[in-house]
Amino acid sequence: MVLVQTAMENSEQKAKTAETLLEIRNLKTYFKINGSIVKAVDNVSLKIINGEILGLIGETGCGKSVLGLSILRLLPENAKIEGNLLFRGKEILSLSKAEMRKLRGKEIVLIPQNPSTSLNPLMQIGCQVLEAVIRHHNLKKSEAVSKVLDLFSKLKLQEPPRKFRDFPHQLSGGMKQRVLMAMGVACNPKLIIVDEPTKGLDAVLRIEVVRMLKETASAAGTSMLLITHDFSVAAALAHRIAVMYAGEIVEMGKTAAVLRNPRHPYTAGLLNSLPGKGFNPIPGSSPSIISLPEGCRFHPRCSRANMKCTASHPELVKLNDDHFVRCFNVCF
Amino acid sequence: MLLMAENLSKEFFKGRLNKSRIRAVDGVSFSINQGEIMGLVGESGSGKSTVGRLLLLLLEPTEGRIYFNGKELTRLRKKELQNLRKDMQIIFQHPQESLNPRMKIYESMAEPIRLYGLADGKSREKEEILKLLETVGLTEEHLERYPHELSGGQAQRVAIARVLALKPKFVVADEPTSMLDVSVQAQILKLIKKLQREYKISFLFISHDLEVVRAISDRIAIMQKGKIVELGEPEQIFSMPRHPYTKYLINSILNL
Amino acid sequence: MHDTVMVPKKFSTFSLRTANSRITALSALIILLLVFTAIAAPVIAPHDPVAVDLANKLKAPSLNYPFGTDHLGRCIFSRVIYGTRESLKVSLIVVSISASIGILLGLVSGYFGGLTDELIMRAVDIMLAFPSIILALAIITALGPGLNNVILALTLVHWTSYARLVRGEVLRIKEKEFVESARAMGNSQLRIMFRYILPNVMAPVMVVSTLDVAHVILSASGLSFLGLGAQPPTPEWGAMVNDGREFIRTAPHLTIFPGLAIMITSLAFNWLGDWLRDALDPRLREGRIE
């Protein structure tokens, strides 16, 4: 609870000195699978300002991870990206492969979803972080080693020299997550994309990871795109929240506003299905992005749906200065 | 009282010569009433899943006794135990992995029915399966699919329907929703509640998520390092936790 | 830094697989052709494969003798065609028997564990401690040359790889929740082994046995080349290569054609096995986006 309040205070401070770090305009990521086109990310626009944490919330298959990978252009060959991805004013989509490699890991870092399979099992973890540090800093080996140890202690990995020599299987899930984080922040990136940092972790580890992410972000003033399915994680960390459904953003706004006063029926439904709120499920299941319903993509599951919702597709509309909703019958 | 565990322990052997022993469950005693949902909470590695498997004798307990419906399970002969299996079932954490990937859903559903001869003839069998599907909220179109063609929530419903075919008295639910999305989790929890209400099935609901357990359980047991450190009704545990570990767990809940 | 980490495997092989499909089609075609040849050998072969015609010995390929004739004037084309029978017969028998033995022992070993497992796996270790071809040589030397003994020797050598493979897979599958659920339902041990575990270990077995066919064809030809396998006048590719050895400078067609037959056949089975490996690996199946 304390975490939530500080997150909100921060957001107000930072909004004043805002400078756009990443701007996504009409991003479409399509996959060609067996001759048909799958719209994994469909017309998404959003902004992340300096020092801001944006929580991207959605359920399995809504396209949130694909959105994260699209930013780094880490997609397979059968994917097609359209739209604009402006990072500090530069168009990411027109960068050459070499420029793209420089951008990844140095300015934009991805902390992948599965910490246990993202580390080389046959390499001491210190050396894995060391590689990242040496690659981006041009340091001598001894200097780099002390920087790694420094990072480890900053991320509260106990006994850094011993941890340096440990292999991934000797670490718990939370610690692996920290090591990946250390690799990520080793080169002071501007933006960290964190993909499902708490998936599969138990409550105790989850709060530990949340604290660590919070400390990292506030210490370095790094911006984050936090991809998660967990509202409480987003609530604790994010300044703003974007809710994704079937490839689209359906609601976006300040964290407190979205959580306390959800305007889209899907957001409201998700919140109501939390166990703390009586776990009232949303009827039906998420549509397959291969065959999307006509009109509003949520209408088959929506209690407020009417004729208009089945016939036409709603646009993302601005409700007030920072709250956007894609719905004809906004909740109040 | 439907089920009672008395001083239940399980040791695992490790190492090449079985030299080192790990006491995963250490003198656990509790009981579950008919139609009651008992929540079992702990961190990963606390031994909670082991307890669930011990109760069903999927693992052999090192020490202790289990009574089910007045019979001592650990003393039963193989044949008698086989007959009791019908009454005690389990659903798992990874719904897709709890179904045989090489069997169509219909085959998976028909397994328990055929195994115990619960329906005579193909048409009766199909009738029964359709009825079960309806109970868990699935339709006939899912029957011809393979497990990997279902979503996590659908697969979990199939797993529940299979178990229901046997009309069990007691079901161990081992983290049944931890891999599911929140909206799907709510659907499955609602379904479990419904089964408790309508069929008077007792559950041991194992989870690391205190909030989920609080929402669904009649009583909660908190487990740490193989031992139950606190047991009580949800309201009592949340308003007046006695054991320091319980307090620690409650403090690590992330509130909205 | 993340390139290798992040691109999901199922996508990275996506385009590769379509490129491979032509080779797969080719190898499937070759194998179909081989099977057809073996069955229809008497119809296709223009001459009797064992008929000696010393007047026409060591003839270069011509219309009447497409692959020429050997030192006894036998039609090499006809002999290569009949040789298909021998090679396929040996390899299919060896692979099917050794796979059956290996699967059964591996299944038992992995499922029951304990002493049973120790006994079976130590036996496998002993077999594997010998270089396989030397072991086969020793067995044949003891039993005497001949194709039937080649089959016996190769079977004794080959079952071990199946036992190991299956045991490993069983150990993995046994821990899966669906097996536990089958136990909780009250299925018998036998039913769990054969209905739940076995079907789930068959995919890698299929791959290995396809690759093994190629391996066995090579070994059998090798043994025949050494004079330990097929005895004259049986038309066997390895033995034919051996027959042609003396004439390799003057009449190379004696060795080239049976040699090519061995090469093409084992290549085709290898390609098919590689394709099967990709096709049966569920991780490589395209489809869902997470």
Coordinates of C-alpha atoms in Angstrom, one line a residue, chain A:
Chain A
M1 CA 0.0 0.0 0.0
V2 CA 2.8 2.3 0.8
L3 CA 4.3 1.5 -2.5
V4 CA 1.2 2.7 -4.3
Q5 CA 1.2 6.1 -2.7
T6 CA 4.8 6.8 -3.5
A7 CA 4.3 5.7 -7.1
M8 CA 1.6 8.2 -7.4
E9 CA 3.5 11.0 -5.9
N10 CA 6.3 10.3 -8.3
S11 CA 4.1 10.4 -11.2
E12 CA 2.9 13.8 -10.4
Q13 CA 6.4 15.2 -9.9
K14 CA 7.7 13.7 -13.1
A15 CA 4.8 14.6 -15.3
K16 CA 5.8 18.3 -14.9
T17 CA 9.3 17.8 -16.3
A18 CA 8.1 15.4 -18.9
E19 CA 10.0 14.7 -22.0
T20 CA 8.9 11.9 -24.3
L21 CA 11.3 9.0 -24.4
L22 CA 9.4 6.5 -26.6
E23 CA 6.4 7.3 -28.7
I24 CA 4.6 4.5 -30.4
R25 CA 2.2 5.6 -33.2
N26 CA -0.3 3.2 -34.8
L27 CA 1.9 0.2 -34.3
K28 CA 0.7 -2.9 -36.1
T29 CA 2.5 -6.2 -35.8
Y30 CA 1.1 -8.9 -38.0
F31 CA 2.2 -12.5 -38.4
K32 CA 1.7 -14.6 -41.4
I33 CA 0.8 -18.1 -40.3
N34 CA -0.3 -20.7 -42.7
G35 CA -1.2 -18.1 -45.2
S36 CA -3.6 -16.2 -42.9
I37 CA -2.7 -12.9 -41.2
V38 CA -2.7 -12.7 -37.4
K39 CA -3.0 -9.3 -36.0
A40 CA -1.1 -9.6 -32.7
V41 CA -0.7 -5.9 -32.1
D42 CA -3.3 -3.8 -33.9
N43 CA -3.0 0.0 -34.1
V44 CA -1.4 0.7 -30.7
S45 CA -0.3 4.2 -29.8
L46 CA 1.3 5.2 -26.6
K47 CA 4.0 7.3 -25.0
I48 CA 6.5 6.8 -22.3
I49 CA 8.1 9.9 -20.8
N50 CA 11.5 10.1 -19.1
G51 CA 11.5 8.3 -15.8
E52 CA 8.0 6.9 -16.2
I53 CA 6.9 3.4 -15.6
L54 CA 4.1 2.4 -17.8
G55 CA 2.2 -0.8 -16.9
L56 CA 0.9 -2.8 -19.8
I57 CA -1.7 -5.1 -18.6
G58 CA -3.4 -7.9 -20.4
E59 CA -4.2 -11.6 -20.4
T60 CA -2.5 -14.5 -22.2
G61 CA -2.5 -13.9 -26.0
C62 CA -3.6 -10.3 -25.9
G63 CA -0.3 -9.3 -27.7
K64 CA 1.4 -7.5 -24.8
S65 CA 4.6 -9.4 -25.1
V66 CA 4.7 -9.1 -28.9
L67 CA 4.4 -5.3 -28.4
G68 CA 7.4 -5.4 -26.2
L69 CA 9.4 -7.5 -28.7
S70 CA 8.3 -5.2 -31.5
I71 CA 10.0 -2.2 -29.9
L72 CA 13.3 -4.1 -30.0
R73 CA 12.5 -5.6 -33.4
L74 CA 13.1 -9.0 -32.0
L75 CA 10.5 -10.8 -34.0
P76 CA 10.6 -13.8 -36.2
E77 CA 10.8 -13.4 -40.0
N78 CA 7.1 -14.0 -40.5
A79 CA 6.3 -10.9 -38.6
K80 CA 5.5 -7.5 -40.2
I81 CA 5.7 -4.3 -38.3
E82 CA 4.0 -1.1 -39.4
G83 CA 3.6 2.3 -37.9
N84 CA 6.1 4.5 -36.0
L85 CA 8.4 3.7 -33.2
L86 CA 10.1 6.9 -32.1
F87 CA 12.8 6.5 -29.5
R88 CA 14.1 9.9 -28.5
G89 CA 12.8 11.3 -31.7
K90 CA 14.6 8.6 -33.9
E91 CA 12.6 6.1 -35.9
I92 CA 13.5 2.7 -34.7
L93 CA 11.9 0.9 -37.7
S94 CA 14.4 2.6 -40.1
L95 CA 17.5 1.8 -38.2
S96 CA 20.0 -0.6 -39.8
K97 CA 20.7 -4.0 -38.2
A98 CA 24.0 -2.7 -36.8
E99 CA 22.4 0.4 -35.3
M100 CA 19.6 -1.8 -33.9
R101 CA 22.1 -4.0 -32.1
K102 CA 23.7 -0.9 -30.5
L103 CA 20.3 0.3 -29.4
R104 CA 19.4 -3.0 -27.8
G105 CA 21.2 -3.7 -24.6
K106 CA 22.7 -0.2 -24.5
E107 CA 19.7 2.2 -24.6
I108 CA 16.7 -0.2 -24.5
V109 CA 17.0 -3.4 -22.5
L110 CA 14.7 -6.3 -22.3
I111 CA 14.3 -8.4 -19.2
P112 CA 12.8 -11.5 -20.6
Q113 CA 9.9 -13.4 -19.2
N114 CA 11.5 -16.6 -18.0
P115 CA 14.5 -15.9 -15.7
S116 CA 15.4 -19.6 -15.4
T117 CA 15.9 -20.2 -19.1
S118 CA 17.4 -16.8 -19.9
L119 CA 20.7 -17.4 -18.2
N120 CA 23.4 -19.7 -19.7
P121 CA 23.3 -22.7 -17.3
L122 CA 27.0 -23.5 -17.9
M123 CA 28.4 -20.0 -17.1
Q124 CA 29.0 -18.4 -13.7
I125 CA 26.5 -15.6 -13.4
G126 CA 29.2 -13.0 -12.6
C127 CA 30.8 -13.7 -16.0
Q128 CA 27.4 -13.4 -17.8
V129 CA 26.9 -9.9 -16.3
L130 CA 30.6 -9.1 -16.9
E131 CA 30.1 -9.8 -20.6
A132 CA 27.3 -7.2 -20.8
V133 CA 29.4 -4.7 -18.9
I134 CA 32.5 -5.1 -21.0
R135 CA 30.6 -5.0 -24.2
H136 CA 29.1 -1.7 -23.5
H137 CA 31.6 0.2 -21.4
N138 CA 35.1 -0.5 -22.8
L139 CA 36.4 -1.1 -19.3
K140 CA 39.4 -3.1 -18.2
K141 CA 38.5 -6.5 -16.8
S142 CA 39.4 -5.6 -13.3
E143 CA 37.3 -2.5 -13.4
A144 CA 34.4 -4.3 -14.9
V145 CA 34.6 -7.0 -12.2
S146 CA 34.3 -4.4 -9.5
K147 CA 31.4 -2.8 -11.4
V148 CA 29.6 -6.1 -11.5
L149 CA 30.2 -6.6 -7.7
D150 CA 28.9 -3.1 -7.2
L151 CA 25.8 -3.8 -9.2
F152 CA 25.2 -7.0 -7.3
S153 CA 25.3 -5.3 -3.9
K154 CA 23.1 -2.5 -5.2
L155 CA 20.5 -5.1 -6.2
K156 CA 20.8 -6.7 -2.8
L157 CA 22.3 -10.0 -3.9
Q158 CA 24.0 -11.2 -0.7
E159 CA 27.7 -11.8 -0.6
P160 CA 28.5 -10.5 -4.1
P161 CA 31.9 -12.2 -4.5
R162 CA 30.3 -15.6 -3.9
K163 CA 27.3 -14.9 -6.0
F164 CA 29.7 -14.0 -8.8
R165 CA 31.0 -17.5 -9.0
D166 CA 27.6 -19.2 -8.6
F167 CA 25.9 -21.0 -11.5
P168 CA 22.2 -20.3 -12.4
H169 CA 20.9 -23.5 -10.8
Q170 CA 22.2 -22.4 -7.4
L171 CA 20.0 -19.4 -7.4
S172 CA 16.3 -19.0 -6.6
G173 CA 13.8 -17.6 -9.0
G174 CA 13.9 -14.2 -7.4
M175 CA 17.7 -14.1 -7.4
K176 CA 17.8 -15.0 -11.1
Q177 CA 15.4 -12.2 -11.8
R178 CA 17.9 -9.9 -10.0
V179 CA 20.8 -11.2 -12.0
L180 CA 18.9 -10.5 -15.2
M181 CA 18.1 -7.1 -13.9
A182 CA 21.8 -6.5 -13.1
M183 CA 22.7 -7.5 -16.7
G184 CA 20.0 -5.1 -17.9
V185 CA 21.0 -2.0 -15.9
A186 CA 24.7 -2.7 -16.3
C187 CA 24.9 -0.2 -19.1
N188 CA 22.5 2.4 -17.8
P189 CA 19.8 2.0 -20.4
K190 CA 17.2 4.7 -20.9
L191 CA 14.3 2.2 -21.2
I192 CA 13.8 -1.2 -19.6
I193 CA 11.2 -3.5 -21.0
V194 CA 10.3 -6.0 -18.3
D195 CA 8.2 -8.9 -19.5
E196 CA 6.1 -10.6 -16.8
P197 CA 8.6 -10.3 -14.0
T198 CA 6.5 -12.0 -11.5
K199 CA 5.0 -14.9 -13.5
G200 CA 5.1 -18.1 -11.6
L201 CA 6.6 -16.6 -8.5
D202 CA 5.0 -17.0 -5.1
A203 CA 3.8 -14.1 -3.0
V204 CA 7.0 -13.7 -1.1
L205 CA 9.2 -13.6 -4.1
R206 CA 6.8 -11.4 -6.0
I207 CA 7.0 -8.6 -3.5
E208 CA 10.8 -9.0 -3.5
V209 CA 10.9 -8.5 -7.3
V210 CA 8.5 -5.6 -7.1
R211 CA 10.8 -3.9 -4.5
M212 CA 13.8 -4.5 -6.6
L213 CA 12.2 -3.1 -9.8
K214 CA 11.1 -0.1 -7.8
E215 CA 14.5 0.6 -6.4
T216 CA 16.2 0.2 -9.8
A217 CA 13.8 2.5 -11.5
S218 CA 14.0 5.2 -8.9
A219 CA 17.7 5.0 -8.4
A220 CA 18.6 5.5 -12.0
G221 CA 15.5 7.3 -13.1
T222 CA 15.1 4.7 -15.8
S223 CA 11.8 4.5 -17.7
M224 CA 10.1 1.1 -17.8
L225 CA 7.6 -0.7 -19.8
L226 CA 6.2 -3.2 -17.4
I227 CA 4.4 -6.0 -19.1
T228 CA 2.3 -8.0 -16.7
H229 CA -1.0 -9.7 -16.1
D230 CA -0.9 -8.8 -12.4
F231 CA -2.8 -5.7 -11.4
S232 CA -1.2 -5.5 -8.0
V233 CA 2.3 -5.5 -9.4
A234 CA 1.3 -2.8 -11.8
A235 CA -0.4 -0.9 -9.0
A236 CA 2.7 -0.9 -7.0
L237 CA 5.0 0.2 -9.7
A238 CA 3.4 1.9 -12.6
H239 CA 2.6 5.6 -13.0
R240 CA 0.3 4.9 -15.8
I241 CA -1.5 1.8 -16.9
A242 CA -2.5 0.6 -20.4
V243 CA -5.0 -2.3 -20.6
M244 CA -4.7 -4.4 -23.7
Y245 CA -7.4 -6.7 -25.1
A246 CA -7.2 -8.8 -28.3
G247 CA -4.3 -6.7 -29.7
E248 CA -5.7 -3.3 -28.9
I249 CA -5.4 -0.8 -26.0
V250 CA -8.8 -0.5 -24.5
E251 CA -8.1 1.8 -21.6
M252 CA -5.1 3.9 -20.6
G253 CA -4.7 6.4 -17.8
K254 CA -3.1 7.2 -14.5
T255 CA -2.7 4.2 -12.3
A256 CA -5.0 5.4 -9.5
A257 CA -7.7 6.6 -12.0
V258 CA -7.7 3.3 -13.9
L259 CA -7.8 1.1 -10.8
R260 CA -10.2 3.1 -8.7
N261 CA -12.4 4.2 -11.5
P262 CA -12.1 1.8 -14.4
R263 CA -14.1 3.1 -17.4
H264 CA -13.9 0.2 -19.8
P265 CA -16.1 -2.8 -18.9
Y266 CA -13.1 -5.1 -19.5
T267 CA -10.9 -3.3 -17.0
A268 CA -13.8 -3.3 -14.5
G269 CA -14.4 -7.0 -15.2
L270 CA -10.8 -7.9 -14.6
L271 CA -10.7 -6.0 -11.4
N272 CA -13.8 -7.7 -10.2
S273 CA -12.4 -11.1 -10.9
L274 CA -9.6 -10.6 -8.4
P275 CA -10.1 -12.8 -5.4
G276 CA -10.0 -9.8 -3.0
K277 CA -13.1 -8.4 -4.9
G278 CA -15.2 -11.5 -4.7
F279 CA -13.8 -13.2 -7.8
N280 CA -16.7 -12.4 -10.1
P281 CA -15.5 -13.8 -13.5
I282 CA -16.0 -12.2 -16.9
P283 CA -18.2 -14.6 -18.8
G284 CA -16.7 -16.3 -21.9
S285 CA -13.0 -16.3 -22.8
S286 CA -10.6 -14.1 -24.7
P287 CA -11.1 -14.3 -28.5
S288 CA -8.5 -16.0 -30.6
I289 CA -6.7 -13.2 -32.5
I290 CA -7.1 -15.4 -35.6
S291 CA -10.8 -14.8 -35.7
L292 CA -11.8 -11.6 -34.0
P293 CA -15.4 -10.7 -33.4
E294 CA -17.0 -7.9 -35.5
G295 CA -17.5 -4.5 -34.0
C296 CA -16.1 -4.0 -30.5
R297 CA -13.8 -7.0 -29.8
F298 CA -15.1 -7.2 -26.3
H299 CA -18.8 -7.1 -27.0
P300 CA -19.6 -10.9 -26.9
R301 CA -18.5 -10.9 -23.2
C302 CA -19.7 -7.4 -22.3
S303 CA -22.8 -6.8 -20.1
R304 CA -23.2 -3.3 -21.5
A305 CA -23.1 -4.2 -25.1
N306 CA -25.8 -3.0 -27.5
M307 CA -26.5 -2.9 -31.2
K308 CA -23.9 -0.3 -31.8
C309 CA -21.2 -2.4 -30.2
T310 CA -21.9 -5.4 -32.5
A311 CA -21.9 -3.2 -35.6
S312 CA -19.0 -0.8 -35.4
H313 CA -15.6 -0.7 -33.9
P314 CA -15.0 1.9 -31.2
E315 CA -12.0 4.2 -31.3
L316 CA -9.8 5.1 -28.3
V317 CA -11.4 8.3 -27.0
K318 CA -10.0 10.8 -24.6
L319 CA -12.2 11.2 -21.5
N320 CA -10.1 13.8 -19.7
D321 CA -6.6 15.0 -19.9
D322 CA -4.9 11.7 -19.4
H323 CA -7.6 9.0 -19.5
F324 CA -8.4 7.2 -22.8
V325 CA -11.1 4.5 -23.3
R326 CA -12.2 2.4 -26.3
C327 CA -15.9 2.0 -25.5
F328 CA -19.3 3.4 -26.6
N329 CA -20.8 2.9 -23.2
V330 CA -18.2 4.1 -20.8
C331 CA -18.7 3.0 -17.2
F332 CA -19.1 5.8 -14.6

